[in-house]
Amino acid sequence: MIRTKYLWYINALLALVAIYIAYRIWFAPRRDAWNYIPDNAFLVVESSQIQHSLFNKKELDSTQLADIPFFYDALQPLKQIAHSIDDSATAQKFLYKKRITYSLHRETKKNLEYIVYIPAGAFGDASFLHQLATPDPAKRKAYGRNYRGVRLEELYSVNNQLLFNFLVYDDFLICSGSKVLLEEVVNRIKLGTPLESMPFKESRRGIAHIYFKSRNLQDVADILPSQLSPNLIEFFGNITPRNPDIVFEKPKIPNTVSAYIYSQGTNTIPFLGIFSQQMPQPFTCTDLIPENTAITFRISFKNKTKLAQDFNNYFRGNEQTLLAERDSLNRFLGVNLTSLYSILKNEVVLCEMETSADEPSKKILLIKTDDPAEALNMFDDLADDAGKLSSYFKPQPFSYLNNYVRNIQISQLPALLFGSVFRGFADCYYTQIGDYMILSSDDDAMREYLNKLNFGQTWAKSNIYTDFVKKLRPQAQVTAIISPQRIWNNLYYSLPQKWRSSTIKHEQRAKDLRFVAVENFVINNTFGTKLLIEKVPQTQKEVLVNRFFLQDSLSTGTAFMGKPFIIKNAYNTSEEILLQRADGQAVLLSNSAKEINQIPIGQPLTSTYLLPTDYFQNGALHYLATTADKLLFFTRENQTGLMANYADIDFNGSIRAVAASETKIYVADDGGNVYIINEETQKINRVRTPVHLTDIIRIQPVKFKNNTYLAILQKDGTLNVIYEAGPFLKGFPIVPLSARPAEMVIEEGQGKNSIIALISETGELKKVDMNGNSLSAANIQLERPDKATVFEVIFDQNHKDWLIVRRTPTSLLIMSKQGGPIIEIGSTNFMKSQLRYFDLGNDLRFVGIFDGKNNTLFDFKGQMLGDKPLAATALPAVSYSEAYNKLFIYNTNKTRFEVWSVKLK
């Protein structure tokens, strides 16, 4: 007879077996979703929480992940699945807290597609599956077919549009928009191979993960943005382990997402291995990083001797091409480039600037030095050694804003010291600020950088950047900080044309990410990578978005005339507005519409933009402007406000064209005279041209073989390129256009030689190299609907980027520099409206239109900015506040000056 206590043990055991059987039947899926994923998946997303955002419309997404691009894309097919039945409560219950897997595959040459794997064996799931398989015929239609013995279902709308394909197998609902991919799932099932264990066990500690299969990335290599920051591509190649799994952690701070990269097995990461014995150092150069930086790379270290040894070992094993170049330079110049490691202190920072289109970005390198005097001597000696063996034409040193700038004629110098991540310095200029050596990728990059410092437009002056830097982990030795807002143009325009239309839908979500930091930790041979994502806070009051609000205004007794200009007060980094009045006064106002001072200038300003210059060589930035026959320089004095000085030139008639290079200003007048003003000496020379040049409409400095020349365009279309001493460059003059020219634009070509682009009033776009040869492959004829059609060019407020405008009596079209349409204006004075282009950074670009009565602003999607046109008497000036995500519009309306703001989404 069995005792009672043994019966109790037996019953308990049977109960546990029954519970386990019930769990296996009703709750636990028999296999993991990984067993059904086709081998060609290059990305897998998994989460048990992000799907809740599909149902909680009024609440913030607790994971803060649902609007991040990869997760958002994965959720779109899931959203369609959830809406495939009419009972939303059943759909929500079916998806609630399930660990759902999404795999991304290349379906065709032009399409990527997700497969979604949903556990479907839990109690109550049958109701959802039944409604899915037997839809209401009035709303949806389902058709079935067999493939290799497995039933595949196709769900269509009442209009016979395919919604998605699905199958139910082994307690999983597997769905995809692609029939081919679903068949691949069946093929995977029918292989009959042993069950493959899931490669991302670590990830289930987080709320979500993204897993990459490194070898399968090659299958989509042709659609990856090959021109997107070669430095960034090198960086990820140097820090990413094989088959990385990005594990997202539960958010602790609003608008902040953190993650880490996990990879199975032991990984050898050579670049990070350089820092395995280095102690990380504090981030100390935020006052030298400009706000328009799109990508920042930073390395920190303590033992520079050990760093030099490890970099040399790294070059021998992983950078043989650069090592060969370095050794060749050492022999050729009789120097030792590795001796530059001795000047290092504890950090090196590479700043890659924002671009407006598919163009190489400007770069700045910050090197913190142990002994600034010794560092400067070593760079000067290296520049002297390289200069002795260079060509006849040598870039000349120049002084700008109290900084002495020299050129080192060694291509890719930073990469020769720190590896491929630091490429991009085909030309190399340097100066010194405090204990940092500053290197730039070209002379224009250096001037633009020094302007930013003078304006106070640095990370240290912005709470947005300083607050984010404080969130970074002090243990990281190698860090990249990416601004998706500032990198978007480079990403978008570097994609193949066929992929741009499918990528543009991600623009706003990408720009909603303010920063992405990739932080790398190395302790002995243990590697770790953390991701920190900061999102742009979304306004809780949608009614405030895209509406104009009048912030301040000022009324005067005399009417304003002409458009306003924004200048920077270098003493407190605030914006101020320069205006003209009908009584001949120039007025300086604060950005809150308070008058600072006024000065007489007599004649109206004729400048389309103000040209920053260091004309007086006193370390302060001045603004070059023109009246009909005067060249004047505005200066913002700390105590008195706005001041004006005039160049001592007696022009023959009115000024026709003005331009500037590193240290020189070029001016042409009605009489065909061309003057060169040296900023360093204020000496004025008149160029003795070989022939008398009449009707000059444009002049621009150009580069050829490291020497500066002057391109001069005449009204009849004659293009001249002359030495600064006067003679023509061989191959010129020429007449490339068959119609009257509208504009001349200088672009950078191969080997830093200039390319001259000419646009005619009839839509010819032709490019000429510095030998006078037409680049026929780059020449196009823009579409001209009728004989009344005319073309013109508009530059942004900094005269850096440009657009083409096509006017007809019935239309106004804004076009890219390649001739592609951007904005078509539906209603305005098409032939007479005035236009102004604003490029405000953060990929914020707008076109302002003044029709004679009102100002209207449009973004590059053709959407009107604000809720109404602004009554005005001239085009406005516009600035952007990143801290508030607002635009400020400075508008004149007769005797009234207005400051309007508009909140961006």
Coordinates of N, CA, C and O in Angstrom, one line a residue, residues 85 87-95 124-125 127-129 131:
I85 N -7.4 42.5 -39.7 CA -8.7 42.0 -39.1 C -9.4 43.3 -38.6 O -8.8 44.3 -38.3
D87 N -11.2 43.5 -35.8 CA -11.3 43.5 -34.3 C -10.0 43.9 -33.7 O -9.0 43.1 -33.6
S88 N -9.8 45.2 -33.4 CA -8.6 45.7 -33.0 C -8.2 45.2 -31.6 O -7.0 45.0 -31.3
A89 N -9.2 44.9 -30.8 CA -8.9 44.3 -29.4 C -8.2 42.9 -29.6 O -7.2 42.6 -28.9
T90 N -8.7 42.1 -30.5 CA -8.1 40.8 -30.8 C -6.7 40.9 -31.3 O -5.8 40.2 -30.9
A91 N -6.5 41.9 -32.2 CA -5.2 42.1 -32.8 C -4.2 42.6 -31.7 O -3.0 42.1 -31.7
Q92 N -4.6 43.5 -30.9 CA -3.8 43.9 -29.8 C -3.4 42.8 -28.8 O -2.2 42.7 -28.4
K93 N -4.4 42.0 -28.5 CA -4.1 40.9 -27.6 C -3.1 39.9 -28.3 O -2.2 39.3 -27.6
F94 N -3.3 39.7 -29.6 CA -2.4 38.7 -30.3 C -1.0 39.2 -30.3 O -0.1 38.3 -30.2
L95 N -0.7 40.5 -30.4 CA 0.7 41.0 -30.5 C 1.3 41.3 -29.1 O 2.5 41.5 -29.0
G124 N -5.8 31.7 -27.1 CA -6.5 32.8 -27.7 C -6.0 33.3 -29.0 O -6.7 34.1 -29.7
D125 N -4.8 32.8 -29.5 CA -4.3 33.2 -30.8 C -5.1 32.7 -32.0 O -5.1 33.2 -33.1
S127 N -8.2 32.8 -32.5 CA -9.2 33.7 -33.0 C -8.7 34.7 -34.0 O -9.3 34.9 -35.0
F128 N -7.5 35.2 -33.7 CA -6.8 36.1 -34.7 C -6.5 35.4 -36.0 O -6.8 35.9 -37.1
L129 N -6.0 34.2 -35.9 CA -5.6 33.4 -37.1 C -6.8 33.1 -37.9 O -6.8 33.1 -39.2
Q131 N -9.7 34.8 -38.1 CA -10.2 36.0 -38.8 C -9.3 36.4 -39.9 O -9.7 37.0 -40.9

